[in-house]
mmCIF file of C-alpha atoms in Angstrom:
data_model
loop_
_atom_site.group_PDB
_atom_site.id
_atom_site.type_symbol
_atom_site.label_atom_id
_atom_site.label_comp_id
_atom_site.label_asym_id
_atom_site.label_seq_id
_atom_site.Cartn_x
_atom_site.Cartn_y
_atom_site.Cartn_z
ATOM 1 C CA MET A 1 19.656 -20.657 3.345
ATOM 2 C CA ALA A 2 18.119 -20.459 -0.017
ATOM 3 C CA ILE A 3 18.512 -17.544 -2.296
ATOM 4 C CA ALA A 4 15.420 -15.860 -4.279
ATOM 5 C CA LYS A 5 15.186 -12.947 -6.256
ATOM 6 C CA PHE A 6 12.358 -10.753 -7.773
ATOM 7 C CA ASP A 7 13.509 -9.535 -11.297
ATOM 8 C CA THR A 8 16.947 -8.921 -10.147
ATOM 9 C CA ILE A 9 16.421 -8.167 -6.734
ATOM 10 C CA GLU A 10 18.012 -10.732 -4.691
ATOM 11 C CA ILE A 11 15.962 -11.595 -1.565
ATOM 12 C CA PRO A 12 18.590 -12.276 1.171
ATOM 13 C CA ARG A 13 18.656 -14.664 4.177
ATOM 14 C CA VAL A 14 15.360 -16.733 3.016
ATOM 15 C CA TYR A 15 14.844 -19.782 5.940
ATOM 16 C CA VAL A 16 11.225 -20.734 5.515
ATOM 17 C CA GLN A 17 9.789 -21.597 2.069
ATOM 18 C CA GLU A 18 6.508 -23.367 1.874
ATOM 19 C CA ILE A 19 5.363 -24.285 -1.226
ATOM 20 C CA SER A 20 1.575 -25.471 -1.527
ATOM 21 C CA ARG A 21 -0.649 -25.879 -5.310
ATOM 22 C CA GLU A 22 -3.683 -24.179 -6.127
ATOM 23 C CA ILE A 23 -5.972 -26.442 -8.121
ATOM 24 C CA LEU A 24 -7.031 -24.826 -11.648
ATOM 25 C CA GLY A 25 -10.535 -26.195 -12.180
ATOM 26 C CA ASP A 26 -13.858 -26.844 -10.846
ATOM 27 C CA LYS A 27 -14.956 -29.123 -7.690
ATOM 28 C CA ALA A 28 -18.537 -29.919 -5.829
ATOM 29 C CA ARG A 29 -20.054 -32.399 -4.637
ATOM 30 C CA THR A 30 -22.954 -33.371 -6.190
ATOM 31 C CA ALA A 31 -26.834 -33.891 -4.503
ATOM 32 C CA GLY A 32 -26.003 -37.586 -3.377
ATOM 33 C CA GLY A 33 -22.354 -36.150 -1.557
ATOM 34 C CA LYS A 34 -19.946 -37.579 -4.194
ATOM 35 C CA LEU A 35 -17.061 -35.459 -4.666
ATOM 36 C CA ARG A 36 -16.562 -34.097 -8.683
ATOM 37 C CA GLN A 37 -13.888 -32.560 -10.031
ATOM 38 C CA ASP A 38 -12.787 -31.006 -13.478
ATOM 39 C CA THR A 39 -9.589 -29.875 -14.311
ATOM 40 C CA LEU A 40 -7.029 -28.976 -17.012
ATOM 41 C CA ALA A 41 -5.175 -32.293 -17.997
ATOM 42 C CA ALA A 42 -2.126 -29.565 -19.621
ATOM 43 C CA ALA A 43 -1.552 -27.227 -16.430
ATOM 44 C CA SER A 44 -3.796 -28.606 -13.579
ATOM 45 C CA TYR A 45 -1.924 -26.492 -10.873
ATOM 46 C CA LYS A 46 -0.310 -23.227 -10.145
ATOM 47 C CA ARG A 47 2.413 -23.029 -6.738
ATOM 48 C CA ILE A 48 2.115 -20.503 -4.512
ATOM 49 C CA TRP A 49 5.684 -20.085 -2.082
ATOM 50 C CA LYS A 50 5.291 -18.475 1.127
ATOM 51 C CA ILE A 51 8.666 -16.825 1.797
ATOM 52 C CA GLU A 52 10.158 -15.626 5.182
ATOM 53 C CA THR A 53 13.585 -14.033 5.421
ATOM 54 C CA ARG A 54 15.748 -13.970 9.005
ATOM 55 C CA LEU A 55 16.685 -10.520 10.069
ATOM 56 C CA ILE A 56 18.552 -8.229 6.813
ATOM 57 C CA SER A 57 19.315 -4.843 7.378
ATOM 58 C CA LYS A 58 16.482 -1.937 7.072
ATOM 59 C CA ALA A 59 18.197 -1.000 4.058
ATOM 60 C CA GLN A 60 17.633 -4.405 1.970
ATOM 61 C CA ALA A 61 13.925 -4.295 3.046
ATOM 62 C CA ASP A 62 13.590 -1.149 2.092
ATOM 63 C CA ALA A 63 15.439 -1.692 -1.327
ATOM 64 C CA ILE A 64 12.775 -5.022 -1.879
ATOM 65 C CA LEU A 65 9.901 -3.420 -0.678
ATOM 66 C CA SER A 66 10.382 0.165 -2.891
ATOM 67 C CA TYR A 67 10.547 -2.182 -5.564
ATOM 68 C CA LEU A 68 7.792 -3.709 -5.517
ATOM 69 C CA GLU A 69 5.921 -0.490 -4.425
ATOM 70 C CA ALA A 70 7.307 0.665 -7.692
ATOM 71 C CA ILE A 71 6.122 -1.815 -10.375
ATOM 72 C CA SER A 72 2.872 -1.625 -8.237
ATOM 73 C CA PHE A 73 3.485 -5.462 -7.191
ATOM 74 C CA GLY A 74 2.863 -6.637 -10.769
ATOM 75 C CA THR A 75 4.248 -9.406 -12.330
ATOM 76 C CA VAL A 76 7.942 -10.365 -11.468
ATOM 77 C CA ASP A 77 10.203 -12.971 -12.898
ATOM 78 C CA PHE A 78 10.920 -15.073 -9.489
ATOM 79 C CA TRP A 79 13.898 -17.231 -9.184
ATOM 80 C CA LEU A 80 14.889 -19.685 -6.761
ATOM 81 C CA ASP A 81 18.388 -21.351 -6.270
ATOM 82 C CA GLU A 82 16.367 -25.022 -6.795
ATOM 83 C CA PHE A 83 15.725 -23.877 -10.146
ATOM 84 C CA GLY A 84 19.241 -23.997 -11.261
ATOM 85 C CA ASP A 85 19.887 -21.471 -13.672
ATOM 86 C CA GLU A 86 19.203 -17.631 -13.135
ATOM 87 C CA ALA A 87 17.452 -17.862 -16.405
ATOM 88 C CA ASN A 88 14.849 -20.172 -14.897
ATOM 89 C CA THR A 89 12.498 -18.089 -13.668
ATOM 90 C CA VAL A 90 8.614 -18.291 -13.114
ATOM 91 C CA SER A 91 6.428 -15.134 -13.874
ATOM 92 C CA ALA A 92 4.691 -14.646 -10.399
ATOM 93 C CA TYR A 93 2.704 -12.200 -8.089
ATOM 94 C CA VAL A 94 3.953 -11.202 -5.101
ATOM 95 C CA GLU A 95 2.439 -9.915 -2.126
ATOM 96 C CA VAL A 96 4.072 -8.969 1.427
ATOM 97 C CA ASP A 97 2.253 -10.572 4.434
ATOM 98 C CA LYS A 98 4.687 -9.168 7.040
ATOM 99 C CA GLU A 99 7.476 -6.686 7.990
ATOM 100 C CA SER A 100 8.274 -7.263 11.274
ATOM 101 C CA ARG A 101 10.824 -4.895 13.414
ATOM 102 C CA ALA A 102 13.670 -6.620 15.590
ATOM 103 C CA LEU A 103 13.703 -5.007 18.889
ATOM 104 C CA TRP A 104 16.700 -5.033 19.001
ATOM 105 C CA PRO A 105 18.847 -4.215 17.095
ATOM 106 C CA TYR A 106 16.324 -1.837 15.469
ATOM 107 C CA GLN A 107 17.937 -1.515 12.104
ATOM 108 C CA TYR A 108 16.865 -4.675 11.170
ATOM 109 C CA ARG A 109 13.700 -6.459 9.525
ATOM 110 C CA GLU A 110 12.338 -9.631 8.832
ATOM 111 C CA LEU A 111 9.827 -10.190 5.857
ATOM 112 C CA SER A 112 7.335 -12.522 4.713
ATOM 113 C CA PHE A 113 5.803 -12.611 0.822
ATOM 114 C CA THR A 114 3.392 -14.687 -0.777
ATOM 115 C CA VAL A 115 4.763 -15.986 -4.179
ATOM 116 C CA THR A 116 1.948 -16.794 -6.885
ATOM 117 C CA GLU A 117 2.773 -18.146 -9.958
ATOM 118 C CA GLN A 118 1.198 -16.353 -12.671
#
């Protein structure tokens, strides 16, 4: 399982981590049907992570959600263990996609996030 953090808040039991990329630029078809694309050479994309946790305690879920609410879902320093040193973070926005409650035992939750590089 991967380890992730939003600022200093650890996201425990991460088991799904999908990465996609958002192209920075314009894309359109000409009248003749040819696709044309204009991108910035230096930074042509930003990463988007879909993160899901396994069952975590309600207290852990509440701490994560309360923190994000307290900062008004503003930017966080996002870190994944694959980045290496914890100083290697990415400035990102976090959206909570889903909070699932376990049917049994009731005191557990699963969380799903979309993390978009700033």
